[in-house]
């Protein structure tokens, strides 16, 4: 009886630790900073990535926005767009230049790289 109880409890403990190892946070850690792929993220993780300040993106990629490679830029664009609701996408696709300038606090030549990437991703939505 004690032996069966021990086997049962041991099985439960190992099952628990096996499940803990496959959490969404662990999956997110498998992203390659050089070639991140949005397909590895759940919708919840996409929202988490979208909420991160640009400094955290730079830290993860190991470089400043100005030196991101094309894969990193595409990942940023994909996350930024996929995190938006359909209503938000529609609203942004209808923005005029003045709306963008108000949103980003100046003319396009003063925007930061990540703002330009977001703007480009929205323009691509409007084209497609």
PDB file of C-alpha atoms in Angstrom:
ATOM      1  CA  UNK A   1       0.000   0.000   0.000  1.00  0.00           C
ATOM      2  CA  UNK A   2       2.777   2.443   0.965  1.00  0.00           C
ATOM      3  CA  UNK A   3       4.660   1.466  -2.164  1.00  0.00           C
ATOM      4  CA  UNK A   4       1.642   2.147  -4.407  1.00  0.00           C
ATOM      5  CA  UNK A   5       1.065   5.507  -2.726  1.00  0.00           C
ATOM      6  CA  UNK A   6       4.737   6.392  -3.219  1.00  0.00           C
ATOM      7  CA  UNK A   7       4.564   5.462  -6.916  1.00  0.00           C
ATOM      8  CA  UNK A   8       1.374   7.469  -7.359  1.00  0.00           C
ATOM      9  CA  UNK A   9       2.776  10.575  -5.649  1.00  0.00           C
ATOM     10  CA  UNK A  10       6.052  10.309  -7.545  1.00  0.00           C
ATOM     11  CA  UNK A  11       4.136  10.097 -10.824  1.00  0.00           C
ATOM     12  CA  UNK A  12       2.079  13.169  -9.930  1.00  0.00           C
ATOM     13  CA  UNK A  13       5.174  15.178  -8.981  1.00  0.00           C
ATOM     14  CA  UNK A  14       6.994  14.273 -12.204  1.00  0.00           C
ATOM     15  CA  UNK A  15       3.898  15.052 -14.253  1.00  0.00           C
ATOM     16  CA  UNK A  16       3.617  18.440 -12.568  1.00  0.00           C
ATOM     17  CA  UNK A  17       7.236  19.337 -13.270  1.00  0.00           C
ATOM     18  CA  UNK A  18       6.892  18.090 -16.829  1.00  0.00           C
ATOM     19  CA  UNK A  19       3.961  20.446 -17.420  1.00  0.00           C
ATOM     20  CA  UNK A  20       5.692  23.382 -15.794  1.00  0.00           C
ATOM     21  CA  UNK A  21       8.614  23.069 -18.194  1.00  0.00           C
ATOM     22  CA  UNK A  22       6.350  23.707 -21.192  1.00  0.00           C
ATOM     23  CA  UNK A  23       4.839  27.028 -20.207  1.00  0.00           C
ATOM     24  CA  UNK A  24       4.335  29.862 -22.714  1.00  0.00           C
ATOM     25  CA  UNK A  25       7.224  31.752 -21.123  1.00  0.00           C
ATOM     26  CA  UNK A  26       9.510  28.824 -21.864  1.00  0.00           C
ATOM     27  CA  UNK A  27       8.321  28.769 -25.481  1.00  0.00           C
ATOM     28  CA  UNK A  28       9.000  32.503 -25.813  1.00  0.00           C
ATOM     29  CA  UNK A  29      12.554  31.914 -24.657  1.00  0.00           C
ATOM     30  CA  UNK A  30      13.117  29.664 -27.667  1.00  0.00           C
ATOM     31  CA  UNK A  31      12.867  32.648 -30.018  1.00  0.00           C
ATOM     32  CA  UNK A  32      16.091  33.183 -31.888  1.00  0.00           C
ATOM     33  CA  UNK A  33      17.110  36.820 -31.387  1.00  0.00           C
ATOM     34  CA  UNK A  34      18.703  36.850 -34.841  1.00  0.00           C
ATOM     35  CA  UNK A  35      15.734  35.314 -36.690  1.00  0.00           C
ATOM     36  CA  UNK A  36      12.637  35.616 -34.483  1.00  0.00           C
ATOM     37  CA  UNK A  37       9.466  34.015 -35.830  1.00  0.00           C
ATOM     38  CA  UNK A  38       6.013  35.250 -34.843  1.00  0.00           C
ATOM     39  CA  UNK A  39       4.559  31.808 -35.563  1.00  0.00           C
ATOM     40  CA  UNK A  40       6.204  30.552 -32.361  1.00  0.00           C
ATOM     41  CA  UNK A  41       4.076  32.918 -30.260  1.00  0.00           C
ATOM     42  CA  UNK A  42       0.556  32.535 -28.951  1.00  0.00           C
ATOM     43  CA  UNK A  43      -1.863  35.465 -29.174  1.00  0.00           C
ATOM     44  CA  UNK A  44      -1.217  36.187 -25.499  1.00  0.00           C
ATOM     45  CA  UNK A  45       2.541  36.274 -26.089  1.00  0.00           C
ATOM     46  CA  UNK A  46       2.063  38.587 -29.068  1.00  0.00           C
ATOM     47  CA  UNK A  47       0.182  41.000 -26.792  1.00  0.00           C
ATOM     48  CA  UNK A  48       2.989  40.728 -24.213  1.00  0.00           C
ATOM     49  CA  UNK A  49       5.646  41.454 -26.840  1.00  0.00           C
ATOM     50  CA  UNK A  50       3.634  44.375 -28.176  1.00  0.00           C
ATOM     51  CA  UNK A  51       3.406  45.906 -24.684  1.00  0.00           C
ATOM     52  CA  UNK A  52       7.185  45.805 -24.167  1.00  0.00           C
ATOM     53  CA  UNK A  53       9.036  49.117 -24.356  1.00  0.00           C
ATOM     54  CA  UNK A  54      11.484  49.428 -27.230  1.00  0.00           C
ATOM     55  CA  UNK A  55      14.405  49.109 -24.794  1.00  0.00           C
ATOM     56  CA  UNK A  56      13.357  45.516 -24.033  1.00  0.00           C
ATOM     57  CA  UNK A  57      13.220  44.732 -27.753  1.00  0.00           C
ATOM     58  CA  UNK A  58      16.732  46.155 -28.123  1.00  0.00           C
ATOM     59  CA  UNK A  59      17.928  44.093 -25.166  1.00  0.00           C
ATOM     60  CA  UNK A  60      16.446  40.884 -26.586  1.00  0.00           C
ATOM     61  CA  UNK A  61      17.882  41.499 -30.059  1.00  0.00           C
ATOM     62  CA  UNK A  62      21.212  42.597 -28.605  1.00  0.00           C
ATOM     63  CA  UNK A  63      21.334  45.789 -30.650  1.00  0.00           C
ATOM     64  CA  UNK A  64      19.759  49.184 -31.024  1.00  0.00           C
ATOM     65  CA  UNK A  65      16.786  49.626 -33.342  1.00  0.00           C
ATOM     66  CA  UNK A  66      18.960  51.308 -35.976  1.00  0.00           C
ATOM     67  CA  UNK A  67      20.991  48.126 -36.437  1.00  0.00           C
ATOM     68  CA  UNK A  68      18.239  45.490 -36.362  1.00  0.00           C
ATOM     69  CA  UNK A  69      18.481  42.967 -39.164  1.00  0.00           C
ATOM     70  CA  UNK A  70      15.590  42.461 -41.619  1.00  0.00           C
ATOM     71  CA  UNK A  71      14.246  39.455 -39.662  1.00  0.00           C
ATOM     72  CA  UNK A  72      14.081  41.483 -36.470  1.00  0.00           C
ATOM     73  CA  UNK A  73      12.385  44.377 -38.259  1.00  0.00           C
ATOM     74  CA  UNK A  74       9.819  42.027 -39.810  1.00  0.00           C
ATOM     75  CA  UNK A  75       9.155  40.432 -36.414  1.00  0.00           C
ATOM     76  CA  UNK A  76       8.553  43.874 -34.884  1.00  0.00           C
ATOM     77  CA  UNK A  77       6.174  44.810 -37.710  1.00  0.00           C
ATOM     78  CA  UNK A  78       4.305  41.507 -37.479  1.00  0.00           C
ATOM     79  CA  UNK A  79       3.856  41.719 -33.708  1.00  0.00           C
ATOM     80  CA  UNK A  80       2.795  45.372 -33.885  1.00  0.00           C
ATOM     81  CA  UNK A  81       0.095  44.661 -36.459  1.00  0.00           C
ATOM     82  CA  UNK A  82      -1.098  41.304 -35.163  1.00  0.00           C
ATOM     83  CA  UNK A  83      -1.634  42.808 -31.691  1.00  0.00           C
ATOM     84  CA  UNK A  84      -4.140  45.305 -33.095  1.00  0.00           C
ATOM     85  CA  UNK A  85      -7.871  44.694 -33.200  1.00  0.00           C
ATOM     86  CA  UNK A  86      -9.633  44.896 -36.556  1.00  0.00           C
ATOM     87  CA  UNK A  87     -11.123  48.260 -35.531  1.00  0.00           C
ATOM     88  CA  UNK A  88      -7.693  49.642 -34.662  1.00  0.00           C
ATOM     89  CA  UNK A  89      -6.269  48.430 -37.970  1.00  0.00           C
ATOM     90  CA  UNK A  90      -9.116  50.047 -39.887  1.00  0.00           C
ATOM     91  CA  UNK A  91      -8.684  53.322 -38.023  1.00  0.00           C
ATOM     92  CA  UNK A  92      -4.921  53.407 -38.620  1.00  0.00           C
ATOM     93  CA  UNK A  93      -5.270  52.518 -42.297  1.00  0.00           C
ATOM     94  CA  UNK A  94      -7.430  55.634 -42.688  1.00  0.00           C
ATOM     95  CA  UNK A  95      -4.952  57.954 -40.963  1.00  0.00           C
ATOM     96  CA  UNK A  96      -3.836  61.013 -42.887  1.00  0.00           C
ATOM     97  CA  UNK A  97      -0.330  62.487 -42.612  1.00  0.00           C
ATOM     98  CA  UNK A  98      -1.481  64.925 -39.931  1.00  0.00           C
ATOM     99  CA  UNK A  99      -2.848  62.050 -37.832  1.00  0.00           C
ATOM    100  CA  UNK A 100       0.486  60.209 -37.986  1.00  0.00           C
ATOM    101  CA  UNK A 101       2.387  63.369 -37.141  1.00  0.00           C
ATOM    102  CA  UNK A 102       0.161  63.886 -34.108  1.00  0.00           C
ATOM    103  CA  UNK A 103       0.529  60.239 -33.055  1.00  0.00           C
ATOM    104  CA  UNK A 104       4.326  60.267 -33.282  1.00  0.00           C
ATOM    105  CA  UNK A 105       4.872  63.893 -32.259  1.00  0.00           C
ATOM    106  CA  UNK A 106       6.423  65.358 -35.373  1.00  0.00           C
ATOM    107  CA  UNK A 107       7.064  64.979 -39.054  1.00  0.00           C
ATOM    108  CA  UNK A 108       8.280  61.719 -40.558  1.00  0.00           C
ATOM    109  CA  UNK A 109      11.909  62.842 -40.655  1.00  0.00           C
ATOM    110  CA  UNK A 110      11.878  63.024 -36.823  1.00  0.00           C
ATOM    111  CA  UNK A 111      10.309  59.609 -36.201  1.00  0.00           C
ATOM    112  CA  UNK A 112      12.259  56.834 -34.535  1.00  0.00           C
ATOM    113  CA  UNK A 113      13.008  53.631 -36.422  1.00  0.00           C
ATOM    114  CA  UNK A 114      10.385  51.563 -34.595  1.00  0.00           C
ATOM    115  CA  UNK A 115       7.765  54.218 -35.413  1.00  0.00           C
ATOM    116  CA  UNK A 116       8.717  54.048 -39.084  1.00  0.00           C
ATOM    117  CA  UNK A 117       8.455  50.255 -38.971  1.00  0.00           C
ATOM    118  CA  UNK A 118       4.966  50.464 -37.477  1.00  0.00           C
ATOM    119  CA  UNK A 119       3.925  53.071 -40.054  1.00  0.00           C
ATOM    120  CA  UNK A 120       5.272  50.864 -42.846  1.00  0.00           C
ATOM    121  CA  UNK A 121       3.409  47.822 -41.503  1.00  0.00           C
ATOM    122  CA  UNK A 122       0.122  49.779 -41.480  1.00  0.00           C
ATOM    123  CA  UNK A 123       0.733  51.001 -45.033  1.00  0.00           C
ATOM    124  CA  UNK A 124       1.329  47.409 -46.101  1.00  0.00           C
ATOM    125  CA  UNK A 125      -2.035  46.455 -44.608  1.00  0.00           C
ATOM    126  CA  UNK A 126      -3.731  49.153 -46.647  1.00  0.00           C
ATOM    127  CA  UNK A 127      -2.067  47.908 -49.847  1.00  0.00           C
ATOM    128  CA  UNK A 128      -2.864  44.241 -49.256  1.00  0.00           C
TER     129      UNK A 128
END
